[in-house]
Tab-separated table of C-alpha atoms in Angstrom:
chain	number	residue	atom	x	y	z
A	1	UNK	CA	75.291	101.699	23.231
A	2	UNK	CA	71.652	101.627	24.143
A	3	UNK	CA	70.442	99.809	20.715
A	4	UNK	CA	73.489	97.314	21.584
A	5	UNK	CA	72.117	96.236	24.866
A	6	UNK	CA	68.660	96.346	23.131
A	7	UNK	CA	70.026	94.242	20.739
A	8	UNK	CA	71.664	91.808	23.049
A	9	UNK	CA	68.578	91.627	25.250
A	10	UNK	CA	66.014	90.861	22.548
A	11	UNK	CA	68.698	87.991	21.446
A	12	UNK	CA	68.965	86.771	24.890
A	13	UNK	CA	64.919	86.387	24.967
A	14	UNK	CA	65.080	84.375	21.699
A	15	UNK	CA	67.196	82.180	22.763
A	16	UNK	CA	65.599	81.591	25.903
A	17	UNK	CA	62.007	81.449	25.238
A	18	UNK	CA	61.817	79.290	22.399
A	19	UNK	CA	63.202	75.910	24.326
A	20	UNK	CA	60.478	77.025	27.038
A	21	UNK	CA	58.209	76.847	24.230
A	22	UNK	CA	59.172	73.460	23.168
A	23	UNK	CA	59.779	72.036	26.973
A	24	UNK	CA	56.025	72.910	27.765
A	25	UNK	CA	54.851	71.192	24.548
A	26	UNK	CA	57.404	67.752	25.347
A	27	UNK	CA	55.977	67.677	28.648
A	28	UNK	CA	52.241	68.015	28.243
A	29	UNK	CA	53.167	65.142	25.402
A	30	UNK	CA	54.820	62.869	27.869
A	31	UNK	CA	52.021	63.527	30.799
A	32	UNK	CA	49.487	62.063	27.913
A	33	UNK	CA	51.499	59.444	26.990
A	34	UNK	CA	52.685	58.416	31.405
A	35	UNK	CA	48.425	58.355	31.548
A	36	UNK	CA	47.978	56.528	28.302
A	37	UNK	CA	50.731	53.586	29.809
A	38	UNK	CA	49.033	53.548	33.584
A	39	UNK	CA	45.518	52.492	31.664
A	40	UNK	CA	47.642	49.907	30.108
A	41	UNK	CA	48.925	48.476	32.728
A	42	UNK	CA	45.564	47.945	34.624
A	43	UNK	CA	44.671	44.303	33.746
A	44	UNK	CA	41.421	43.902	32.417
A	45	UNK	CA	41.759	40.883	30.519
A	46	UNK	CA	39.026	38.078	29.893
A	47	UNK	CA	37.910	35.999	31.931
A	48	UNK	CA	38.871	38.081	35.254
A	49	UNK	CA	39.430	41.792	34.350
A	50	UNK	CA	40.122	44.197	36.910
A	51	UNK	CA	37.490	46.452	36.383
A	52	UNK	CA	37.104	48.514	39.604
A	53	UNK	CA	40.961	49.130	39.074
A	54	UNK	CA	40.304	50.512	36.037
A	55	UNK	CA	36.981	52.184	37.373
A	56	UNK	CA	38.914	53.925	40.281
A	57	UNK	CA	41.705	55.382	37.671
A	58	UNK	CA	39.097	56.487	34.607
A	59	UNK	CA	36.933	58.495	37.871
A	60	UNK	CA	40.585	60.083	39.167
A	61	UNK	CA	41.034	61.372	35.369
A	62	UNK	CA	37.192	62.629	35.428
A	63	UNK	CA	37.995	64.632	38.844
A	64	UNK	CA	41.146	66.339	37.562
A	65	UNK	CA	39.144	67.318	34.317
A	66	UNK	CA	35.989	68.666	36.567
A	67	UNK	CA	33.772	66.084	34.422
A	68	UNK	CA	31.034	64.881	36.484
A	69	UNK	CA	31.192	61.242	37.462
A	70	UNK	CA	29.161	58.165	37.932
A	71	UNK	CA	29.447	53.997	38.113
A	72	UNK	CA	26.696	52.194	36.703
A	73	UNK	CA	26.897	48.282	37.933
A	74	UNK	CA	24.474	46.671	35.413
A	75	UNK	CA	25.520	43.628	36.537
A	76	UNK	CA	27.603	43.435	39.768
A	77	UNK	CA	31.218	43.134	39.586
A	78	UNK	CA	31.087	44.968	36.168
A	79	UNK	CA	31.075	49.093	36.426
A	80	UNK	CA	30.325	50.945	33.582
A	81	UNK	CA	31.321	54.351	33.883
A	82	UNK	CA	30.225	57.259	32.868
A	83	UNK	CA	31.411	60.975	32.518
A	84	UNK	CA	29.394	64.075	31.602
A	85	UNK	CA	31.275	67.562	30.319
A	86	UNK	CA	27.564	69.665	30.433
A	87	UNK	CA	27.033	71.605	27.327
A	88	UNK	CA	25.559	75.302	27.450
A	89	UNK	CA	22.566	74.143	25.541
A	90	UNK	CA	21.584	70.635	27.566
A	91	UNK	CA	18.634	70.844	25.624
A	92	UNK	CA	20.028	69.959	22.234
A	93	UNK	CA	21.123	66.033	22.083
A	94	UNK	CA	24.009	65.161	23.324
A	95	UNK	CA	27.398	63.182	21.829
A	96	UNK	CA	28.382	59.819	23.426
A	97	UNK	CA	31.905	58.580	23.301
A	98	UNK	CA	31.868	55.326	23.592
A	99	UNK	CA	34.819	52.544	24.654
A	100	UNK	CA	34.997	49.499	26.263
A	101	UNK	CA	37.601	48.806	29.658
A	102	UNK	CA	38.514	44.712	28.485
A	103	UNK	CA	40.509	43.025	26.594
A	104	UNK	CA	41.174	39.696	25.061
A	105	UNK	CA	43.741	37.418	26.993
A	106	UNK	CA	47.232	37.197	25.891
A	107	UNK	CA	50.153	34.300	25.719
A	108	UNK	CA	52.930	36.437	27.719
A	109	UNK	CA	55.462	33.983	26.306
A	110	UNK	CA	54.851	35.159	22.476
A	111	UNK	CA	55.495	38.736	23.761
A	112	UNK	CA	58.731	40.481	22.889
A	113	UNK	CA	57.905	42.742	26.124
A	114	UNK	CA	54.921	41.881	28.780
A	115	UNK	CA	51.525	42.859	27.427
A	116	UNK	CA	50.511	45.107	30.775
A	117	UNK	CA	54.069	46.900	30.685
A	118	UNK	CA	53.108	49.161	28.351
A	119	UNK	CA	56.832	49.044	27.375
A	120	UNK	CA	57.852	52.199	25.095
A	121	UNK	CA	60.965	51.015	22.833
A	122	UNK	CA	63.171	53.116	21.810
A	123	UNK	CA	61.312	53.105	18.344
A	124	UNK	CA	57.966	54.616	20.285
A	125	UNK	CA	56.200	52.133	19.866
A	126	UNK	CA	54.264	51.473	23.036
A	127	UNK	CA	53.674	48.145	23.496
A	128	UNK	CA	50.374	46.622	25.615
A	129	UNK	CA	47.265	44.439	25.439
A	130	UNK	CA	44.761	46.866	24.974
A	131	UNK	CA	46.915	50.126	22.496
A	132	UNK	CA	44.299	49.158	19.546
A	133	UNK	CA	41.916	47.526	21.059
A	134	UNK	CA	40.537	49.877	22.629
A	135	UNK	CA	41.883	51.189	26.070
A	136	UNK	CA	43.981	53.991	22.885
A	137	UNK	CA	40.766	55.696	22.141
A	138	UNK	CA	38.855	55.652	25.757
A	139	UNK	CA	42.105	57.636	27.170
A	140	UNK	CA	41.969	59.891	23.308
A	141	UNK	CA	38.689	61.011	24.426
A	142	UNK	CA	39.846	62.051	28.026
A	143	UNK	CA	43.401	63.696	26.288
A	144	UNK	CA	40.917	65.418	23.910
A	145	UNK	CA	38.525	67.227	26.620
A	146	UNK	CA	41.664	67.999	28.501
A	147	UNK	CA	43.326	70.051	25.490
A	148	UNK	CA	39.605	71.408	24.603
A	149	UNK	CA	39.672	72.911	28.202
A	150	UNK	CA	42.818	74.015	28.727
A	151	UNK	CA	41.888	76.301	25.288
A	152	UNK	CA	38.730	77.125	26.989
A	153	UNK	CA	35.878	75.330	24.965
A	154	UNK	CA	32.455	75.024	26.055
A	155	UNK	CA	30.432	72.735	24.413
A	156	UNK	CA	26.917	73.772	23.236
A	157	UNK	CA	25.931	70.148	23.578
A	158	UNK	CA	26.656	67.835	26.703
A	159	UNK	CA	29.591	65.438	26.073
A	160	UNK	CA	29.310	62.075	27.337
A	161	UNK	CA	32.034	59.200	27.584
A	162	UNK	CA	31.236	55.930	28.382
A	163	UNK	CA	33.608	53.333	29.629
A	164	UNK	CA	31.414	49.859	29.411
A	165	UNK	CA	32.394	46.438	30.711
A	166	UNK	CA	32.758	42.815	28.689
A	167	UNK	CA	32.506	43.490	25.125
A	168	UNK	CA	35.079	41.320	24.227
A	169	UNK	CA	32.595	38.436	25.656
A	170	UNK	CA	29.411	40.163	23.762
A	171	UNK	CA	29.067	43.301	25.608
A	172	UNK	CA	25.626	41.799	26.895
A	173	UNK	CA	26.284	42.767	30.540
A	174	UNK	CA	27.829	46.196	29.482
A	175	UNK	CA	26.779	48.044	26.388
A	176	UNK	CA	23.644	46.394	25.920
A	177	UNK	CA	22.156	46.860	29.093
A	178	UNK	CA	23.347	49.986	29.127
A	179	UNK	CA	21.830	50.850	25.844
A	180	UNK	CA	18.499	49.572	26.545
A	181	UNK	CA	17.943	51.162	30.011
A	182	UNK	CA	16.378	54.227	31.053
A	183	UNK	CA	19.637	56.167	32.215
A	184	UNK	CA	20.469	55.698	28.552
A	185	UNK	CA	17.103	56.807	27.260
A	186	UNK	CA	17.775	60.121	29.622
A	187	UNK	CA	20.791	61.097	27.662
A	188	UNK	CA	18.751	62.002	24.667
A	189	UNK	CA	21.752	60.650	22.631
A	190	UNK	CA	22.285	61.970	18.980
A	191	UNK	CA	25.607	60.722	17.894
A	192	UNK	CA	27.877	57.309	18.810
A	193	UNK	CA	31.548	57.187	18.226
A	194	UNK	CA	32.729	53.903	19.172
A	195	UNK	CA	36.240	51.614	17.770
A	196	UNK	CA	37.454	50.823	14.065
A	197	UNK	CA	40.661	49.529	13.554
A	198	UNK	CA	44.083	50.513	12.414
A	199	UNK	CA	44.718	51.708	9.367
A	200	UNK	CA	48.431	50.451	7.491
A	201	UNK	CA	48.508	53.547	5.410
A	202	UNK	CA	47.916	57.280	5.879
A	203	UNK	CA	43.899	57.229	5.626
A	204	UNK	CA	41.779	56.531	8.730
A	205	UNK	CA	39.768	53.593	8.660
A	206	UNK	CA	35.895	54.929	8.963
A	207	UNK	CA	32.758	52.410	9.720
A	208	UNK	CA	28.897	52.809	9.373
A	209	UNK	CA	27.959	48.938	9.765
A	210	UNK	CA	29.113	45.451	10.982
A	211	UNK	CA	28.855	42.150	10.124
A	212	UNK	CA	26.626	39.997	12.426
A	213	UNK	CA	27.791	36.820	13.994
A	214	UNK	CA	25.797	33.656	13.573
A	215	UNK	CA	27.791	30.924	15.403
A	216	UNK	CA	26.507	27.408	13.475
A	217	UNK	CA	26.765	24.134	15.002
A	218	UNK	CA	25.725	21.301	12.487
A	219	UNK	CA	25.541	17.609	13.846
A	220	UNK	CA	25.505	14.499	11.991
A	221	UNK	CA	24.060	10.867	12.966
A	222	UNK	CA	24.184	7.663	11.335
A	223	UNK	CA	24.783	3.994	12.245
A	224	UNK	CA	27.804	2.964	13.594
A	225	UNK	CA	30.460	0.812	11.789
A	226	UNK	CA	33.491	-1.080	11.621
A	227	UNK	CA	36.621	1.289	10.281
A	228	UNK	CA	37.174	-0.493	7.222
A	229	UNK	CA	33.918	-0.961	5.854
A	230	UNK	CA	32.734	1.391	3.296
A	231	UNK	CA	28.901	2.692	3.668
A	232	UNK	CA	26.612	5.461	2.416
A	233	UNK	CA	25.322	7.931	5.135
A	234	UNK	CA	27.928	7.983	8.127
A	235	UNK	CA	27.882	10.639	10.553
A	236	UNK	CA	31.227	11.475	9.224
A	237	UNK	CA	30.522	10.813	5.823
A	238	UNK	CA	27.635	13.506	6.313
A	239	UNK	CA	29.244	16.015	7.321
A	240	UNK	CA	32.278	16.061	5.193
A	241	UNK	CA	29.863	16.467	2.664
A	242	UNK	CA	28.622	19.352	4.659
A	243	UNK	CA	31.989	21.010	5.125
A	244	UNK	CA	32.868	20.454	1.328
A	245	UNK	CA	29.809	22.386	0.448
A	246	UNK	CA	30.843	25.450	3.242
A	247	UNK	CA	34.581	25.402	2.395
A	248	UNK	CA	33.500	25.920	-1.823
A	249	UNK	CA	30.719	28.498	-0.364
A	250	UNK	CA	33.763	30.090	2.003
A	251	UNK	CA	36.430	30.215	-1.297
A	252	UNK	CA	33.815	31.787	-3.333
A	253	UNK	CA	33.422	34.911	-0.756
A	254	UNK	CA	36.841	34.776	-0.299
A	255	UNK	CA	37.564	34.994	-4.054
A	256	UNK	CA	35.328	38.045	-4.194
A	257	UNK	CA	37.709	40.035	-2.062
A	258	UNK	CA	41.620	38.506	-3.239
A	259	UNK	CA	39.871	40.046	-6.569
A	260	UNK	CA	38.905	43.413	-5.438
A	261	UNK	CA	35.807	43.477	-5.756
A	262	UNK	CA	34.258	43.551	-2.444
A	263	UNK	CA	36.101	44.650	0.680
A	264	UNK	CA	36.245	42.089	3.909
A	265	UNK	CA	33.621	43.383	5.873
A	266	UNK	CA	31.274	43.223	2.681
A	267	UNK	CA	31.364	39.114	2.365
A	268	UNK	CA	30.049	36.578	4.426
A	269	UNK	CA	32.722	35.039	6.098
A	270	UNK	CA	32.943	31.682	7.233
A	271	UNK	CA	35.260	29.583	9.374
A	272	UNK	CA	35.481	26.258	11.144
A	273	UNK	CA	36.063	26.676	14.678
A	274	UNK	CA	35.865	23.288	16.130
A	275	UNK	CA	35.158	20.043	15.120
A	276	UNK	CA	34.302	17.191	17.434
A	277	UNK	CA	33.873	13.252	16.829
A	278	UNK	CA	34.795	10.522	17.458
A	279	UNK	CA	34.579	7.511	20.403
A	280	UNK	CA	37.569	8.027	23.318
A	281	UNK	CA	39.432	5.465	24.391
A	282	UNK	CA	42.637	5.474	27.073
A	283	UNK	CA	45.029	6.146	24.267
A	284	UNK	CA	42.690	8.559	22.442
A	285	UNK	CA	40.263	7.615	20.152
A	286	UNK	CA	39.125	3.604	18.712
A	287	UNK	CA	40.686	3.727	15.503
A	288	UNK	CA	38.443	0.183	13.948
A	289	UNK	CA	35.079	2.042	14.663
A	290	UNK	CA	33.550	5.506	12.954
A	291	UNK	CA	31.264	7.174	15.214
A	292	UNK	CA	27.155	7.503	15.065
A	293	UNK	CA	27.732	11.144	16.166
A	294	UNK	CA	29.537	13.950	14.630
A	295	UNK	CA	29.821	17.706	15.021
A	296	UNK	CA	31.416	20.919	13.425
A	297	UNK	CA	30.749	24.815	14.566
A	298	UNK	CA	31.499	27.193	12.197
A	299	UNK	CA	31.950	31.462	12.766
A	300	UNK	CA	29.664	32.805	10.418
A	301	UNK	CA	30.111	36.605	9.619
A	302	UNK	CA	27.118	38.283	7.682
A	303	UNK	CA	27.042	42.062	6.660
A	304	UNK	CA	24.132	44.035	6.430
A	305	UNK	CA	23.723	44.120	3.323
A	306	UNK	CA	23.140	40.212	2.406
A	307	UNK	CA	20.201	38.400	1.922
A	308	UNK	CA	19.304	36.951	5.089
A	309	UNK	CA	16.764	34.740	3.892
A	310	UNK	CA	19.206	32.799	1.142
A	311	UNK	CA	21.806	31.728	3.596
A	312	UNK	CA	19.064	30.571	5.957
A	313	UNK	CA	17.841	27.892	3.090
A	314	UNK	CA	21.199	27.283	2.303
A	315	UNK	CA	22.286	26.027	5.856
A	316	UNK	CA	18.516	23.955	6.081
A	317	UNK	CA	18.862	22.342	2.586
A	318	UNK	CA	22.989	22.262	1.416
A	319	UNK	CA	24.575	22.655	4.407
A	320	UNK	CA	22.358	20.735	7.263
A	321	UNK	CA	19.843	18.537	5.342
A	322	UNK	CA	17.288	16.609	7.563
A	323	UNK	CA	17.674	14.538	4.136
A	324	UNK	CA	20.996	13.329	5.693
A	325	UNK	CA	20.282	12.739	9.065
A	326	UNK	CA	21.691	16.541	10.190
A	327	UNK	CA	20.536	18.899	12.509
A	328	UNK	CA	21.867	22.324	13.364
A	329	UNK	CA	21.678	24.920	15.893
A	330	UNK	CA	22.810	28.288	16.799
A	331	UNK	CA	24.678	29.599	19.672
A	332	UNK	CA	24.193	33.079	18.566
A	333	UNK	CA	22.488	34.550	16.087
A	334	UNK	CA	22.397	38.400	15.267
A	335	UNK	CA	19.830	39.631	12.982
A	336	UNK	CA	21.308	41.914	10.017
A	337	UNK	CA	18.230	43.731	10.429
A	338	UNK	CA	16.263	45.882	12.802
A	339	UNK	CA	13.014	45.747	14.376
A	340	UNK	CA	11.418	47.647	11.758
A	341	UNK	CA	13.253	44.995	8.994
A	342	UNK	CA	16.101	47.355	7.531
A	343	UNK	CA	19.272	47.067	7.912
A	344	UNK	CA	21.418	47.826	10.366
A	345	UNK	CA	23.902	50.817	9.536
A	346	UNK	CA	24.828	54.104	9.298
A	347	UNK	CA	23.742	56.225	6.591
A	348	UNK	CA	26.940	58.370	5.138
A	349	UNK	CA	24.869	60.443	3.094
A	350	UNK	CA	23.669	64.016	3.042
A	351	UNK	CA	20.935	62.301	5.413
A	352	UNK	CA	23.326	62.175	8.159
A	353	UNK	CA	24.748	65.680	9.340
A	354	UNK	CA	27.465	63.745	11.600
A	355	UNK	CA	29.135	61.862	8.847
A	356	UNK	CA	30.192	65.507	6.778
A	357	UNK	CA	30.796	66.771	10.026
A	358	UNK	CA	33.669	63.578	10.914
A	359	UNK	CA	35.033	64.192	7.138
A	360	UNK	CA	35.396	67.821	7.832
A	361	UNK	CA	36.982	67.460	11.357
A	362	UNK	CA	39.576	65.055	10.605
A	363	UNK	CA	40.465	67.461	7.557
A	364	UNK	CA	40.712	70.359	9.642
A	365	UNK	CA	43.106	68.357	11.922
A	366	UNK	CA	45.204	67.434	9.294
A	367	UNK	CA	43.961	64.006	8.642
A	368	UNK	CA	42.775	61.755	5.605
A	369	UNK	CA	39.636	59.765	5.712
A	370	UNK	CA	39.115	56.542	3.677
A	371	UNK	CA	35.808	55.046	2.471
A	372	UNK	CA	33.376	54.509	4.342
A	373	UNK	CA	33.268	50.558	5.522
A	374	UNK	CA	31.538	47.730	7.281
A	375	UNK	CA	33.307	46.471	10.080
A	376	UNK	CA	34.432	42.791	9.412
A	377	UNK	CA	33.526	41.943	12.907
A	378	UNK	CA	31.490	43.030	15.989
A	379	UNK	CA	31.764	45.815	18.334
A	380	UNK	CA	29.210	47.171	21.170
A	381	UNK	CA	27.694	49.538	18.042
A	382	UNK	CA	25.516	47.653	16.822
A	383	UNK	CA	23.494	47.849	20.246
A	384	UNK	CA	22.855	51.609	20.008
A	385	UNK	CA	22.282	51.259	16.036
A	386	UNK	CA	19.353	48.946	16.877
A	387	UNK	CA	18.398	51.862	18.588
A	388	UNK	CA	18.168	53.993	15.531
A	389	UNK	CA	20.778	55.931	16.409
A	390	UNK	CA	23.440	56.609	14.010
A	391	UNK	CA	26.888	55.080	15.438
A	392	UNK	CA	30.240	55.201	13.421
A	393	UNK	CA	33.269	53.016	14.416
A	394	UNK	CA	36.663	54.982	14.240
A	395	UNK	CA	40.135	54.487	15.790
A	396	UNK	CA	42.469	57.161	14.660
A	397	UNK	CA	45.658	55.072	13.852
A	398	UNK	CA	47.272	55.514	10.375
A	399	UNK	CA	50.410	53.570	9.099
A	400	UNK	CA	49.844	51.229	11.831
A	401	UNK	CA	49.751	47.340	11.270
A	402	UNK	CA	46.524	45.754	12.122
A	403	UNK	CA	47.106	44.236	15.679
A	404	UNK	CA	44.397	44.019	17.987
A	405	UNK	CA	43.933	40.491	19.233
A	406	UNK	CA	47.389	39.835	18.077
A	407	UNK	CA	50.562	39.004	19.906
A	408	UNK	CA	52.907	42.161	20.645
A	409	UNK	CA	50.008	44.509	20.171
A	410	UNK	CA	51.733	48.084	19.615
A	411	UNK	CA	50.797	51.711	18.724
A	412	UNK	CA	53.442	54.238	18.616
A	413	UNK	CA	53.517	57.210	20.581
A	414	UNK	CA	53.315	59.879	17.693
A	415	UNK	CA	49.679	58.032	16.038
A	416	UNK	CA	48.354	58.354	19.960
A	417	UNK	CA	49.277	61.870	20.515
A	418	UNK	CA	48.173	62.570	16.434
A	419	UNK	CA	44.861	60.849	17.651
A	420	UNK	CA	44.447	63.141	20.649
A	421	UNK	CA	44.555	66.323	18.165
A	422	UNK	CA	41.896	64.439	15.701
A	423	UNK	CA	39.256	63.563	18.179
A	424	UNK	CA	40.246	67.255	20.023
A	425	UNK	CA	39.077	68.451	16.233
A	426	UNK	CA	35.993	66.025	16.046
A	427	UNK	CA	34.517	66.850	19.258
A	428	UNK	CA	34.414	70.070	19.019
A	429	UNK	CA	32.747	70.101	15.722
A	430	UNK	CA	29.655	67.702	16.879
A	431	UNK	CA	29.705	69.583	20.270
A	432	UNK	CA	29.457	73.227	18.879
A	433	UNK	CA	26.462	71.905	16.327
A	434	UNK	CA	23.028	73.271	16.581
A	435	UNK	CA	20.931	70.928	13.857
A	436	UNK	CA	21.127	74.376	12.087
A	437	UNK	CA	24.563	74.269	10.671
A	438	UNK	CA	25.605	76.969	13.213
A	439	UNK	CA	28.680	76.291	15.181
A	440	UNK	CA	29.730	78.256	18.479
A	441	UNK	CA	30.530	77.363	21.861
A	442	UNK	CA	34.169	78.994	22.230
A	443	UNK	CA	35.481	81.716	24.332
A	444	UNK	CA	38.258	81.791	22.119
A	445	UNK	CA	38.876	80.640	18.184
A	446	UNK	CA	40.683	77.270	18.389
């Protein structure tokens, strides 16, 4: 009778305690994914982002983690702010997360559900400006140090996590300030991890380099005339030849990649972006009469590894020719090189501890990570690679369509939490590195 109640009892337990089990797991999941939707729904689109909104809710997350706290206001109006988890070893240099708080604007109308809901279908997909790009990976970071705690993790190094205004608008009053100023310089920063982008199949999308943007305005001049008459040397005239020349220059890049031969962030892109001539008149423009004045800008894309020096004579003597009355001009131009003339990047050799480091994190957490790749366009990276400092761009979202910028932005609930446990994996492998290929820094194995 005695082993019968035993029995009974033991089967009673079973029973009982494995739901608990599962109940504690679903709920710390949905807590993650409630905090994840509240950072979406803070509106920090360009041109008027709410920053101190978002500010005020990244600090509350800092004070229920114990992470020390401060706002920076580089500029006024735009916080960056800044967390510290203190490592055991301050001495040894320390790991910056970075992320930035904006995002591009949307058209709400194209949106199957509002993009600051942060509607989750019934799909879970969560659906938001901001779920790629990159509000996903500044609350990751947060969810990460959260689980790392609750298992009892201390850090050898000091942790940072950055949350930097306006890099959707050039990040020149966020990360480049910040990058450049002394609080920076006091971090003794070894390591970067800022965005990538999704990844539509099962390997994570990892990035050592970006392209640099060289916005191009050409402008034409020549003599006026009447419509009909046929001349050599119009504005217009001009620069059609101009564009002909860019558009063959543009297909031959292009061609380069539709054949696999070069990935997208490996060619220089170029694209038209406005083009303006013309005279105005009350029902638009004088249709007998082509203009002395003509003008095209173009969004020029160059990786690190082009010759700088080529494309610069081929915009003065194909593309712009004082030969036919052009000019041109620049609105921004980023070097592909740094102050000491190589280029900008991230080595992802044996030279660089942190890159075998990511690879063997992301294994260890179950994931797959593709080859390395240069970013196709521009993120607040490049300010702390001009630094020296080695910087990789990485988003953990697999079998995800490539949305950021795009309408009905989305990232399901499963590649968020999945991300959570990857960058739980990563930071405790660059925190619990001494530069000797020791690791330590845990009460407990994890």
């Amino acid at each position: 009778m005695e082993f019968l109640f035993l029995y009974l009892y033991l089967v009673v337990l079973v029973l009982f305690s494995t739901p608990l089990i599962h109940s504690s797991s679903t709920i710390q999941s949905s807590s993650a994914i409630s905090r994840f939707q509240q950072y979406l729904q803070i509106n920090t689109a360009q041109p008027s982002p709410r920053y101190q909104e978002a500010a005020d809710f990244l600090i509350s997350q800092a004070k229920s983690l114990s992470l020390q706290s401060q706002t920076i206001d580089f500029v006024t109006g735009k916080p960056l702010v800044l967390l510290k988890w203190p490592g055991t070893k301050p001495h040894l240099p320390s790991i910056l997360l970075y992320s930035h708080t904006d995002v591009v604007p949307s058209e709400h109308d194209k949106w199957t559900h509002h993009p600051f809901s942060a509607h989750l279908d019934h799909h879970g997909r969560i659906y938001a400006r901001g779920s790629q790009d990159m509000k996903c990976v500044g609350m990751q970071y947060l969810e990460a140090v959260r689980g790392l705690k609750a298992k009892g993790f201390e850090p050898l190094r000091s942790v940072y996590l950055a949350f930097a205004p306006d890099e959707e608008i050039g990040g020149h009053d966020g990360a480049e300030k910040f990058a450049q100023s002394e609080i920076f310089d006091q971090l003794n920063v070894a390591i970067v991890l800022d965005e990538g982008l999704a990844s539509p199949d099962e390997h994570y999308r990892p990035f050592y380099a970006e392209r640099s943007p060289w916005w191009l305005v050409i402008k034409s001049t020549g003599a006026p005339g009447h419509g009909a008459k046929l001349y050599d040397n119009s504005a217009m005239e001009n620069l059609l030849k101009s564009t002909e020349s860019i558009r063959r220059f543009r297909a031959s890049q292009f061609d380069l990649i539709k054949a696999g031969l070069k990935a997208e962030g490996d060619v220089v892109s170029v694209n038209m972006v406005f083009l303006k001539a013309g005279t105005p008149s009350p029902t638009g423009f004088v249709m007998n009469l082509q203009p002395s004045e003509a003008e095209a800008g173009f969004d020029i894309r160059v990786p690190p590894t082009a010759d700088q020096e080529s494309l610069e004579r081929r915009i003065a003597e194909e593309w712009a020719p004082i030969s036919r009355n052009m000019s041109f001009s620049f609105k921004q131009k980023v070097s592909v090189h740094d102050e000491s003339g190589k280029p900008v990047l991230t080595n992802t050799d044996s030279s660089n501890p942190w890159w075998s480091l990511l690879e063997n994190a992301v294994q260890k957490a179950g994931g797959k990570l593709g080859k390395p790749e240069v970013f196709p366009a521009s993120t607040d990276a490049r300010y702390f690679r001009r630094r020296g400092l080695p910087a990789i761009g990485f988003s953990p979202m697999a079998n995800t369509p490539i949305l950021l910028h795009d309408h009905n932005e989305f990232l399901h609930k499963d590649e968020y939490l999945k991300g959570i446990e990857i960058y739980e994996s990563i930071i405790k492998t660059y925190a619990s590195f001494d530069d000797q290929g020791k690791h330590g820094g845990s009460r407990d194995e994890l």
